[in-house]
Amino acid sequence: MPKSELIISENLYKSFGDNHALIDFSLSVKQGEISGIVGPDGAGKTTAMRILSTVSLPDKGSLYINGINALSDYRGARKSIGYMSQKFGLYIDMSVEENINFFADLQGVPKSELDDRKKMLLTASGMYQFRSRLAGRLSGGMKQKLALCCALIHEPKILILDEPTNGVDPVSRREFWQILNRFASDGTAIVYATSYLDEAERCNTINLMNKGSIIAGGHLKYLQSLPEIEVLEVKGEKVRNIMNQIPAKYGKVWSFGSVLHVHAPHDRNYAESLKQALNNNYEVNVIPPSLEDIFTYLTYKGDNNE
């Protein structure tokens, strides 16, 4: 049976004065799908998340949440949504369990189901032993996991997360994703905004966002097929010192940590030629484009076409 689309947004626009925060934003997310929105600060991710969660209204466009027109019936749409904003928004003078109970009450969770749901979430997040601790005394990663538990306590069909793991330690981030994958496997549609490209690769579909628009979207393999380039990886001692020595004909040169990536013209077979141009002092290999290569290439190409 085909999975239904729980989120359908089309041609959303949002401006704040002269700042066009969202431009022609369209997104659809199916049951059980984790759809990532990745982009730098200021790309429009938070504006998109606020509109998708019905916290904010667009200037124009359409949005359907679980079959409900969210722009005309936002209260009805919200019943299907769990939303987690960037900032920790829970009550610091209440315990972990009290916070969850409070949000369960707000969402109308049946008393007969609350204890089982709560225990499942607290156990899955590694928070069960801290259920009596005040929220204000939790670490950053634990606060985010508590916020996720509160967003999930009413078992929403749709979960919208705005950069939930910023500043979170690797162990907490892994536990966070274990919870997400569990709910996705049960059919929850998840929209996950992040600035971390490695996190975006965990998503089923990836939407690259820049300057208020989605510049490309799809599965990772599809995105890897988009750049009309061959990526040459240059390795060697103090390789960053030779960035300006690589002739322009080989393409745009980018520093990627301890290596260089050259976005060379496609089908030119420049690897051996570049190695010789560098007097064989550096290792040059053709590699598949990473998500960072794809985003860098498409953004740079778009900026130069404006």
PDB file of C-alpha atoms in Angstrom:
ATOM      1  CA  MET A   1       0.000   0.000   0.000  1.00  0.00           C
ATOM      2  CA  PRO A   2       1.513   3.374  -1.001  1.00  0.00           C
ATOM      3  CA  LYS A   3       2.523   5.645   1.837  1.00  0.00           C
ATOM      4  CA  SER A   4       0.431   8.795   2.036  1.00  0.00           C
ATOM      5  CA  GLU A   5       1.874  12.290   1.999  1.00  0.00           C
ATOM      6  CA  LEU A   6       1.356  13.820   5.439  1.00  0.00           C
ATOM      7  CA  ILE A   7       2.900  17.194   4.555  1.00  0.00           C
ATOM      8  CA  ILE A   8       2.266  18.979   1.271  1.00  0.00           C
ATOM      9  CA  SER A   9       3.480  22.556   1.006  1.00  0.00           C
ATOM     10  CA  GLU A  10       3.556  24.424  -2.280  1.00  0.00           C
ATOM     11  CA  ASN A  11       5.041  27.764  -3.294  1.00  0.00           C
ATOM     12  CA  LEU A  12       5.358  29.228   0.196  1.00  0.00           C
ATOM     13  CA  TYR A  13       6.664  32.785   0.495  1.00  0.00           C
ATOM     14  CA  LYS A  14       7.502  34.757   3.622  1.00  0.00           C
ATOM     15  CA  SER A  15       9.097  38.191   3.939  1.00  0.00           C
ATOM     16  CA  PHE A  16      10.040  40.362   6.871  1.00  0.00           C
ATOM     17  CA  GLY A  17      10.226  43.828   5.401  1.00  0.00           C
ATOM     18  CA  ASP A  18      12.875  43.702   2.677  1.00  0.00           C
ATOM     19  CA  ASN A  19      14.154  40.341   3.885  1.00  0.00           C
ATOM     20  CA  HIS A  20      12.762  37.527   1.721  1.00  0.00           C
ATOM     21  CA  ALA A  21      13.102  34.683   4.215  1.00  0.00           C
ATOM     22  CA  LEU A  22      11.230  32.082   2.153  1.00  0.00           C
ATOM     23  CA  ILE A  23      10.943  32.026  -1.637  1.00  0.00           C
ATOM     24  CA  ASP A  24       8.803  29.504  -3.552  1.00  0.00           C
ATOM     25  CA  PHE A  25       9.299  26.835  -0.861  1.00  0.00           C
ATOM     26  CA  SER A  26       7.690  23.483  -1.728  1.00  0.00           C
ATOM     27  CA  LEU A  27       8.030  20.261   0.233  1.00  0.00           C
ATOM     28  CA  SER A  28       6.180  16.948   0.525  1.00  0.00           C
ATOM     29  CA  VAL A  29       6.866  14.331   3.186  1.00  0.00           C
ATOM     30  CA  LYS A  30       5.425  10.813   3.305  1.00  0.00           C
ATOM     31  CA  GLN A  31       4.619   8.501   6.194  1.00  0.00           C
ATOM     32  CA  GLY A  32       7.785   7.061   7.707  1.00  0.00           C
ATOM     33  CA  GLU A  33      10.042   9.468   5.833  1.00  0.00           C
ATOM     34  CA  ILE A  34      12.739  11.593   7.450  1.00  0.00           C
ATOM     35  CA  SER A  35      13.106  14.635   5.215  1.00  0.00           C
ATOM     36  CA  GLY A  36      16.161  16.763   5.932  1.00  0.00           C
ATOM     37  CA  ILE A  37      16.436  20.478   5.267  1.00  0.00           C
ATOM     38  CA  VAL A  38      20.077  21.516   5.316  1.00  0.00           C
ATOM     39  CA  GLY A  39      21.589  24.928   4.819  1.00  0.00           C
ATOM     40  CA  PRO A  40      23.722  27.613   6.457  1.00  0.00           C
ATOM     41  CA  ASP A  41      22.518  30.069   9.083  1.00  0.00           C
ATOM     42  CA  GLY A  42      20.152  32.551   7.464  1.00  0.00           C
ATOM     43  CA  ALA A  43      19.047  30.139   4.726  1.00  0.00           C
ATOM     44  CA  GLY A  44      15.416  30.251   5.904  1.00  0.00           C
ATOM     45  CA  LYS A  45      15.226  26.910   7.728  1.00  0.00           C
ATOM     46  CA  THR A  46      13.640  28.265  10.923  1.00  0.00           C
ATOM     47  CA  THR A  47      11.072  30.287   8.972  1.00  0.00           C
ATOM     48  CA  ALA A  48      10.137  27.143   7.043  1.00  0.00           C
ATOM     49  CA  MET A  49       9.864  25.086  10.251  1.00  0.00           C
ATOM     50  CA  ARG A  50       7.647  27.691  11.919  1.00  0.00           C
ATOM     51  CA  ILE A  51       5.279  27.741   8.956  1.00  0.00           C
ATOM     52  CA  LEU A  52       5.180  23.937   8.625  1.00  0.00           C
ATOM     53  CA  SER A  53       4.333  23.688  12.324  1.00  0.00           C
ATOM     54  CA  THR A  54       1.598  26.391  11.946  1.00  0.00           C
ATOM     55  CA  VAL A  55       3.369  28.697  14.412  1.00  0.00           C
ATOM     56  CA  SER A  56       3.659  31.293  11.635  1.00  0.00           C
ATOM     57  CA  LEU A  57       1.636  32.036   8.506  1.00  0.00           C
ATOM     58  CA  PRO A  58       3.159  32.462   5.034  1.00  0.00           C
ATOM     59  CA  ASP A  59       2.505  35.512   2.874  1.00  0.00           C
ATOM     60  CA  LYS A  60       1.225  33.172   0.177  1.00  0.00           C
ATOM     61  CA  GLY A  61       1.258  29.524  -0.825  1.00  0.00           C
ATOM     62  CA  SER A  62      -0.555  26.420   0.401  1.00  0.00           C
ATOM     63  CA  LEU A  63       0.041  23.937   3.212  1.00  0.00           C
ATOM     64  CA  TYR A  64      -1.763  20.676   3.973  1.00  0.00           C
ATOM     65  CA  ILE A  65      -1.013  18.727   7.147  1.00  0.00           C
ATOM     66  CA  ASN A  66      -2.415  15.188   7.295  1.00  0.00           C
ATOM     67  CA  GLY A  67      -5.036  16.190   4.725  1.00  0.00           C
ATOM     68  CA  ILE A  68      -6.069  19.375   6.559  1.00  0.00           C
ATOM     69  CA  ASN A  69      -5.669  22.851   5.079  1.00  0.00           C
ATOM     70  CA  ALA A  70      -3.323  24.214   7.740  1.00  0.00           C
ATOM     71  CA  LEU A  71      -3.748  27.837   6.649  1.00  0.00           C
ATOM     72  CA  SER A  72      -7.508  27.837   7.211  1.00  0.00           C
ATOM     73  CA  ASP A  73      -7.663  25.289  10.062  1.00  0.00           C
ATOM     74  CA  TYR A  74      -4.384  25.515  11.957  1.00  0.00           C
ATOM     75  CA  ARG A  75      -5.956  24.166  15.152  1.00  0.00           C
ATOM     76  CA  GLY A  76      -7.036  21.006  13.379  1.00  0.00           C
ATOM     77  CA  ALA A  77      -3.634  20.628  11.727  1.00  0.00           C
ATOM     78  CA  ARG A  78      -1.767  21.026  15.021  1.00  0.00           C
ATOM     79  CA  LYS A  79      -3.341  17.862  16.416  1.00  0.00           C
ATOM     80  CA  SER A  80      -1.089  15.872  14.077  1.00  0.00           C
ATOM     81  CA  ILE A  81       2.111  17.828  14.797  1.00  0.00           C
ATOM     82  CA  GLY A  82       4.921  17.523  17.296  1.00  0.00           C
ATOM     83  CA  TYR A  83       7.219  20.566  17.120  1.00  0.00           C
ATOM     84  CA  MET A  84      10.635  21.140  18.644  1.00  0.00           C
ATOM     85  CA  SER A  85      12.148  24.597  18.227  1.00  0.00           C
ATOM     86  CA  GLN A  86      15.826  25.567  18.349  1.00  0.00           C
ATOM     87  CA  LYS A  87      15.673  26.886  21.901  1.00  0.00           C
ATOM     88  CA  PHE A  88      14.927  24.839  24.990  1.00  0.00           C
ATOM     89  CA  GLY A  89      11.370  25.867  25.846  1.00  0.00           C
ATOM     90  CA  LEU A  90      10.451  23.660  28.794  1.00  0.00           C
ATOM     91  CA  TYR A  91      10.010  24.520  32.462  1.00  0.00           C
ATOM     92  CA  ILE A  92      13.367  24.491  34.251  1.00  0.00           C
ATOM     93  CA  ASP A  93      11.822  24.443  37.750  1.00  0.00           C
ATOM     94  CA  MET A  94       9.833  21.273  36.963  1.00  0.00           C
ATOM     95  CA  SER A  95      11.264  17.767  36.862  1.00  0.00           C
ATOM     96  CA  VAL A  96      11.739  15.716  33.709  1.00  0.00           C
ATOM     97  CA  GLU A  97       8.628  13.689  34.462  1.00  0.00           C
ATOM     98  CA  GLU A  98       6.568  16.743  35.408  1.00  0.00           C
ATOM     99  CA  ASN A  99       7.404  18.400  32.095  1.00  0.00           C
ATOM    100  CA  ILE A 100       6.296  15.321  30.175  1.00  0.00           C
ATOM    101  CA  ASN A 101       3.106  15.059  32.234  1.00  0.00           C
ATOM    102  CA  PHE A 102       2.346  18.723  31.570  1.00  0.00           C
ATOM    103  CA  PHE A 103       2.699  18.390  27.789  1.00  0.00           C
ATOM    104  CA  ALA A 104       0.761  15.126  27.808  1.00  0.00           C
ATOM    105  CA  ASP A 105      -2.085  16.916  29.568  1.00  0.00           C
ATOM    106  CA  LEU A 106      -1.982  19.780  27.046  1.00  0.00           C
ATOM    107  CA  GLN A 107      -2.179  17.291  24.180  1.00  0.00           C
ATOM    108  CA  GLY A 108      -4.979  15.262  25.737  1.00  0.00           C
ATOM    109  CA  VAL A 109      -3.046  12.023  26.146  1.00  0.00           C
ATOM    110  CA  PRO A 110      -5.360   9.445  27.804  1.00  0.00           C
ATOM    111  CA  LYS A 111      -4.375   8.798  31.411  1.00  0.00           C
ATOM    112  CA  SER A 112      -4.561   5.056  30.742  1.00  0.00           C
ATOM    113  CA  GLU A 113      -1.799   5.332  28.114  1.00  0.00           C
ATOM    114  CA  LEU A 114       0.439   7.954  29.704  1.00  0.00           C
ATOM    115  CA  ASP A 115       2.609   5.728  31.906  1.00  0.00           C
ATOM    116  CA  ASP A 116       3.456   3.288  29.100  1.00  0.00           C
ATOM    117  CA  ARG A 117       4.256   6.065  26.624  1.00  0.00           C
ATOM    118  CA  LYS A 118       6.321   7.946  29.171  1.00  0.00           C
ATOM    119  CA  LYS A 119       8.338   4.883  30.167  1.00  0.00           C
ATOM    120  CA  MET A 120       9.009   4.003  26.533  1.00  0.00           C
ATOM    121  CA  LEU A 121      10.280   7.503  25.699  1.00  0.00           C
ATOM    122  CA  LEU A 122      12.345   7.881  28.863  1.00  0.00           C
ATOM    123  CA  THR A 123      13.911   4.451  28.367  1.00  0.00           C
ATOM    124  CA  ALA A 124      14.630   4.990  24.667  1.00  0.00           C
ATOM    125  CA  SER A 125      16.258   8.349  25.384  1.00  0.00           C
ATOM    126  CA  GLY A 126      18.312   7.095  28.336  1.00  0.00           C
ATOM    127  CA  MET A 127      16.471   9.532  30.594  1.00  0.00           C
ATOM    128  CA  TYR A 128      14.553   7.116  32.807  1.00  0.00           C
ATOM    129  CA  GLN A 129      16.984   7.314  35.715  1.00  0.00           C
ATOM    130  CA  PHE A 130      16.853  11.130  35.564  1.00  0.00           C
ATOM    131  CA  ARG A 131      13.061  11.421  35.560  1.00  0.00           C
ATOM    132  CA  SER A 132      13.024  13.178  38.952  1.00  0.00           C
ATOM    133  CA  ARG A 133      15.767  15.674  38.088  1.00  0.00           C
ATOM    134  CA  LEU A 134      14.826  19.322  37.517  1.00  0.00           C
ATOM    135  CA  ALA A 135      14.958  20.255  33.838  1.00  0.00           C
ATOM    136  CA  GLY A 136      17.160  23.243  34.675  1.00  0.00           C
ATOM    137  CA  ARG A 137      19.851  20.899  35.997  1.00  0.00           C
ATOM    138  CA  LEU A 138      20.108  18.809  32.828  1.00  0.00           C
ATOM    139  CA  SER A 139      23.011  18.950  30.396  1.00  0.00           C
ATOM    140  CA  GLY A 140      22.425  20.424  26.951  1.00  0.00           C
ATOM    141  CA  GLY A 141      22.016  17.013  25.322  1.00  0.00           C
ATOM    142  CA  MET A 142      19.629  15.806  28.023  1.00  0.00           C
ATOM    143  CA  LYS A 143      17.520  18.942  27.673  1.00  0.00           C
ATOM    144  CA  GLN A 144      17.132  18.276  23.969  1.00  0.00           C
ATOM    145  CA  LYS A 145      16.145  14.672  24.578  1.00  0.00           C
ATOM    146  CA  LEU A 146      13.576  15.823  27.135  1.00  0.00           C
ATOM    147  CA  ALA A 147      12.191  18.314  24.606  1.00  0.00           C
ATOM    148  CA  LEU A 148      11.915  15.481  22.083  1.00  0.00           C
ATOM    149  CA  CYS A 149      10.064  13.295  24.608  1.00  0.00           C
ATOM    150  CA  CYS A 150       7.595  16.131  25.211  1.00  0.00           C
ATOM    151  CA  ALA A 151       7.089  16.595  21.454  1.00  0.00           C
ATOM    152  CA  LEU A 152       6.432  12.870  21.003  1.00  0.00           C
ATOM    153  CA  ILE A 153       4.296  12.090  24.055  1.00  0.00           C
ATOM    154  CA  HIS A 154       1.028  12.478  22.104  1.00  0.00           C
ATOM    155  CA  GLU A 155       2.385  10.220  19.308  1.00  0.00           C
ATOM    156  CA  PRO A 156       2.022  12.788  16.510  1.00  0.00           C
ATOM    157  CA  LYS A 157       1.851  11.666  12.903  1.00  0.00           C
ATOM    158  CA  ILE A 158       4.237  14.509  11.993  1.00  0.00           C
ATOM    159  CA  LEU A 159       7.369  15.641  13.837  1.00  0.00           C
ATOM    160  CA  ILE A 160       9.034  18.938  12.958  1.00  0.00           C
ATOM    161  CA  LEU A 161      12.506  19.554  14.381  1.00  0.00           C
ATOM    162  CA  ASP A 162      14.443  22.800  14.030  1.00  0.00           C
ATOM    163  CA  GLU A 163      18.177  22.124  14.437  1.00  0.00           C
ATOM    164  CA  PRO A 164      17.578  19.953  17.520  1.00  0.00           C
ATOM    165  CA  THR A 165      21.150  18.745  18.046  1.00  0.00           C
ATOM    166  CA  ASN A 166      23.098  22.017  17.880  1.00  0.00           C
ATOM    167  CA  GLY A 167      25.735  21.824  20.595  1.00  0.00           C
ATOM    168  CA  VAL A 168      24.735  18.294  21.590  1.00  0.00           C
ATOM    169  CA  ASP A 169      27.446  15.717  22.391  1.00  0.00           C
ATOM    170  CA  PRO A 170      27.954  12.758  19.988  1.00  0.00           C
ATOM    171  CA  VAL A 171      26.502  10.143  22.360  1.00  0.00           C
ATOM    172  CA  SER A 172      23.308  12.134  22.947  1.00  0.00           C
ATOM    173  CA  ARG A 173      23.044  12.808  19.215  1.00  0.00           C
ATOM    174  CA  ARG A 174      23.231   9.090  18.459  1.00  0.00           C
ATOM    175  CA  GLU A 175      20.535   8.341  21.045  1.00  0.00           C
ATOM    176  CA  PHE A 176      18.444  11.165  19.579  1.00  0.00           C
ATOM    177  CA  TRP A 177      18.596   9.576  16.136  1.00  0.00           C
ATOM    178  CA  GLN A 178      17.741   6.155  17.508  1.00  0.00           C
ATOM    179  CA  ILE A 179      14.463   7.594  18.794  1.00  0.00           C
ATOM    180  CA  LEU A 180      13.749   9.299  15.470  1.00  0.00           C
ATOM    181  CA  ASN A 181      14.393   6.132  13.482  1.00  0.00           C
ATOM    182  CA  ARG A 182      12.098   4.186  15.798  1.00  0.00           C
ATOM    183  CA  PHE A 183       9.207   6.603  15.255  1.00  0.00           C
ATOM    184  CA  ALA A 184       9.875   6.858  11.519  1.00  0.00           C
ATOM    185  CA  SER A 185       9.692   3.061  11.247  1.00  0.00           C
ATOM    186  CA  ASP A 186       6.267   3.283  12.892  1.00  0.00           C
ATOM    187  CA  GLY A 187       5.086   5.721  10.207  1.00  0.00           C
ATOM    188  CA  THR A 188       5.830   9.164  11.635  1.00  0.00           C
ATOM    189  CA  ALA A 189       6.732  11.770   8.996  1.00  0.00           C
ATOM    190  CA  ILE A 190       9.722  13.804  10.195  1.00  0.00           C
ATOM    191  CA  VAL A 191      11.109  17.103   8.930  1.00  0.00           C
ATOM    192  CA  TYR A 192      14.610  17.685  10.270  1.00  0.00           C
ATOM    193  CA  ALA A 193      16.327  21.051   9.797  1.00  0.00           C
ATOM    194  CA  THR A 194      20.083  21.061  10.363  1.00  0.00           C
ATOM    195  CA  SER A 195      23.295  22.869   9.527  1.00  0.00           C
ATOM    196  CA  TYR A 196      25.235  19.596   9.818  1.00  0.00           C
ATOM    197  CA  LEU A 197      25.774  17.832   6.515  1.00  0.00           C
ATOM    198  CA  ASP A 198      26.641  14.541   8.229  1.00  0.00           C
ATOM    199  CA  GLU A 199      23.228  14.592   9.920  1.00  0.00           C
ATOM    200  CA  ALA A 200      21.503  15.351   6.633  1.00  0.00           C
ATOM    201  CA  GLU A 201      22.973  12.134   5.218  1.00  0.00           C
ATOM    202  CA  ARG A 202      20.987  10.188   7.834  1.00  0.00           C
ATOM    203  CA  CYS A 203      17.745  11.430   6.265  1.00  0.00           C
ATOM    204  CA  ASN A 204      15.784   9.526   3.617  1.00  0.00           C
ATOM    205  CA  THR A 205      15.536  12.632   1.459  1.00  0.00           C
ATOM    206  CA  ILE A 206      17.675  15.754   1.586  1.00  0.00           C
ATOM    207  CA  ASN A 207      16.667  19.296   0.647  1.00  0.00           C
ATOM    208  CA  LEU A 208      19.528  21.737   0.132  1.00  0.00           C
ATOM    209  CA  MET A 209      18.426  25.247   1.089  1.00  0.00           C
ATOM    210  CA  ASN A 210      20.056  28.610   0.432  1.00  0.00           C
ATOM    211  CA  LYS A 211      18.766  32.190   0.513  1.00  0.00           C
ATOM    212  CA  GLY A 212      15.185  31.132   1.265  1.00  0.00           C
ATOM    213  CA  SER A 213      14.874  28.537  -1.498  1.00  0.00           C
ATOM    214  CA  ILE A 214      15.383  24.818  -1.904  1.00  0.00           C
ATOM    215  CA  ILE A 215      18.075  24.610  -4.576  1.00  0.00           C
ATOM    216  CA  ALA A 216      17.956  20.806  -4.907  1.00  0.00           C
ATOM    217  CA  GLY A 217      16.200  17.892  -3.233  1.00  0.00           C
ATOM    218  CA  GLY A 218      16.029  14.118  -3.348  1.00  0.00           C
ATOM    219  CA  HIS A 219      17.840  10.986  -2.246  1.00  0.00           C
ATOM    220  CA  LEU A 220      21.604  11.246  -1.690  1.00  0.00           C
ATOM    221  CA  LYS A 221      22.433   9.207  -4.814  1.00  0.00           C
ATOM    222  CA  TYR A 222      20.252  11.504  -6.901  1.00  0.00           C
ATOM    223  CA  LEU A 223      21.960  14.585  -5.477  1.00  0.00           C
ATOM    224  CA  GLN A 224      25.354  13.043  -6.199  1.00  0.00           C
ATOM    225  CA  SER A 225      24.355  12.823  -9.861  1.00  0.00           C
ATOM    226  CA  LEU A 226      23.601  16.554 -10.139  1.00  0.00           C
ATOM    227  CA  PRO A 227      27.025  18.243 -10.225  1.00  0.00           C
ATOM    228  CA  GLU A 228      28.409  18.526 -13.751  1.00  0.00           C
ATOM    229  CA  ILE A 229      31.899  18.120 -12.350  1.00  0.00           C
ATOM    230  CA  GLU A 230      34.540  15.589 -11.436  1.00  0.00           C
ATOM    231  CA  VAL A 231      35.822  15.957  -7.897  1.00  0.00           C
ATOM    232  CA  LEU A 232      39.609  15.676  -7.598  1.00  0.00           C
ATOM    233  CA  GLU A 233      40.951  15.146  -4.096  1.00  0.00           C
ATOM    234  CA  VAL A 234      44.467  16.486  -3.538  1.00  0.00           C
ATOM    235  CA  LYS A 235      46.441  15.116  -0.581  1.00  0.00           C
ATOM    236  CA  GLY A 236      49.892  15.934   0.679  1.00  0.00           C
ATOM    237  CA  GLU A 237      51.982  17.850   3.185  1.00  0.00           C
ATOM    238  CA  LYS A 238      50.839  21.459   3.686  1.00  0.00           C
ATOM    239  CA  VAL A 239      48.454  21.015   0.763  1.00  0.00           C
ATOM    240  CA  ARG A 240      46.484  24.158   1.647  1.00  0.00           C
ATOM    241  CA  ASN A 241      49.531  26.248   0.757  1.00  0.00           C
ATOM    242  CA  ILE A 242      49.164  25.323  -2.925  1.00  0.00           C
ATOM    243  CA  MET A 243      45.520  26.390  -3.384  1.00  0.00           C
ATOM    244  CA  ASN A 244      46.544  29.396  -5.480  1.00  0.00           C
ATOM    245  CA  GLN A 245      49.038  27.373  -7.497  1.00  0.00           C
ATOM    246  CA  ILE A 246      46.450  25.159  -9.171  1.00  0.00           C
ATOM    247  CA  PRO A 247      45.740  26.560 -12.668  1.00  0.00           C
ATOM    248  CA  ALA A 248      42.200  27.870 -13.193  1.00  0.00           C
ATOM    249  CA  LYS A 249      41.545  25.415 -16.041  1.00  0.00           C
ATOM    250  CA  TYR A 250      41.300  22.594 -13.498  1.00  0.00           C
ATOM    251  CA  GLY A 251      38.292  24.189 -11.853  1.00  0.00           C
ATOM    252  CA  LYS A 252      37.312  25.816  -8.565  1.00  0.00           C
ATOM    253  CA  VAL A 253      39.504  24.784  -5.627  1.00  0.00           C
ATOM    254  CA  TRP A 254      38.061  24.284  -2.124  1.00  0.00           C
ATOM    255  CA  SER A 255      39.743  23.489   1.171  1.00  0.00           C
ATOM    256  CA  PHE A 256      38.189  20.429   2.867  1.00  0.00           C
ATOM    257  CA  GLY A 257      40.058  20.074   6.155  1.00  0.00           C
ATOM    258  CA  SER A 258      43.453  18.508   5.472  1.00  0.00           C
ATOM    259  CA  VAL A 259      42.797  17.983   1.732  1.00  0.00           C
ATOM    260  CA  LEU A 260      41.778  20.041  -1.273  1.00  0.00           C
ATOM    261  CA  HIS A 261      38.827  19.321  -3.523  1.00  0.00           C
ATOM    262  CA  VAL A 262      39.007  20.551  -7.096  1.00  0.00           C
ATOM    263  CA  HIS A 263      35.676  20.773  -8.930  1.00  0.00           C
ATOM    264  CA  ALA A 264      37.059  19.965 -12.360  1.00  0.00           C
ATOM    265  CA  PRO A 265      35.119  19.989 -15.646  1.00  0.00           C
ATOM    266  CA  HIS A 266      33.339  16.675 -16.279  1.00  0.00           C
ATOM    267  CA  ASP A 267      34.904  14.111 -18.683  1.00  0.00           C
ATOM    268  CA  ARG A 268      38.261  15.921 -18.936  1.00  0.00           C
ATOM    269  CA  ASN A 269      40.208  13.226 -17.054  1.00  0.00           C
ATOM    270  CA  TYR A 270      42.292  15.854 -15.334  1.00  0.00           C
ATOM    271  CA  ALA A 271      43.575  13.800 -12.381  1.00  0.00           C
ATOM    272  CA  GLU A 272      46.880  12.678 -13.931  1.00  0.00           C
ATOM    273  CA  SER A 273      47.400  16.032 -15.621  1.00  0.00           C
ATOM    274  CA  LEU A 274      46.950  17.902 -12.340  1.00  0.00           C
ATOM    275  CA  LYS A 275      49.313  15.536 -10.564  1.00  0.00           C
ATOM    276  CA  GLN A 276      51.983  16.304 -13.142  1.00  0.00           C
ATOM    277  CA  ALA A 277      51.276  20.030 -12.918  1.00  0.00           C
ATOM    278  CA  LEU A 278      52.065  19.747  -9.204  1.00  0.00           C
ATOM    279  CA  ASN A 279      55.361  17.995 -10.014  1.00  0.00           C
ATOM    280  CA  ASN A 280      54.053  14.694  -8.622  1.00  0.00           C
ATOM    281  CA  ASN A 281      54.471  16.073  -5.112  1.00  0.00           C
ATOM    282  CA  TYR A 282      50.827  15.453  -4.235  1.00  0.00           C
ATOM    283  CA  GLU A 283      48.412  12.554  -4.471  1.00  0.00           C
ATOM    284  CA  VAL A 284      45.456  13.286  -6.783  1.00  0.00           C
ATOM    285  CA  ASN A 285      42.418  10.994  -6.957  1.00  0.00           C
ATOM    286  CA  VAL A 286      38.918  11.151  -8.421  1.00  0.00           C
ATOM    287  CA  ILE A 287      36.324  10.701  -5.658  1.00  0.00           C
ATOM    288  CA  PRO A 288      32.504  10.660  -5.549  1.00  0.00           C
ATOM    289  CA  PRO A 289      31.085  14.102  -4.658  1.00  0.00           C
ATOM    290  CA  SER A 290      30.239  14.424  -0.961  1.00  0.00           C
ATOM    291  CA  LEU A 291      27.126  16.245   0.174  1.00  0.00           C
ATOM    292  CA  GLU A 292      29.361  19.187   1.026  1.00  0.00           C
ATOM    293  CA  ASP A 293      30.775  19.137  -2.527  1.00  0.00           C
ATOM    294  CA  ILE A 294      27.248  19.113  -3.940  1.00  0.00           C
ATOM    295  CA  PHE A 295      26.042  21.964  -1.763  1.00  0.00           C
ATOM    296  CA  THR A 296      29.189  24.019  -2.390  1.00  0.00           C
ATOM    297  CA  TYR A 297      28.985  23.473  -6.146  1.00  0.00           C
ATOM    298  CA  LEU A 298      25.266  24.286  -6.463  1.00  0.00           C
ATOM    299  CA  THR A 299      25.505  27.344  -4.205  1.00  0.00           C
ATOM    300  CA  TYR A 300      28.559  28.720  -6.003  1.00  0.00           C
ATOM    301  CA  LYS A 301      26.964  28.033  -9.389  1.00  0.00           C
ATOM    302  CA  GLY A 302      23.735  29.749  -8.313  1.00  0.00           C
ATOM    303  CA  ASP A 303      25.537  32.807  -6.951  1.00  0.00           C
ATOM    304  CA  ASN A 304      27.499  33.202 -10.180  1.00  0.00           C
ATOM    305  CA  ASN A 305      24.345  32.912 -12.290  1.00  0.00           C
ATOM    306  CA  GLU A 306      22.601  35.765 -10.474  1.00  0.00           C
TER     307      GLU A 306
END
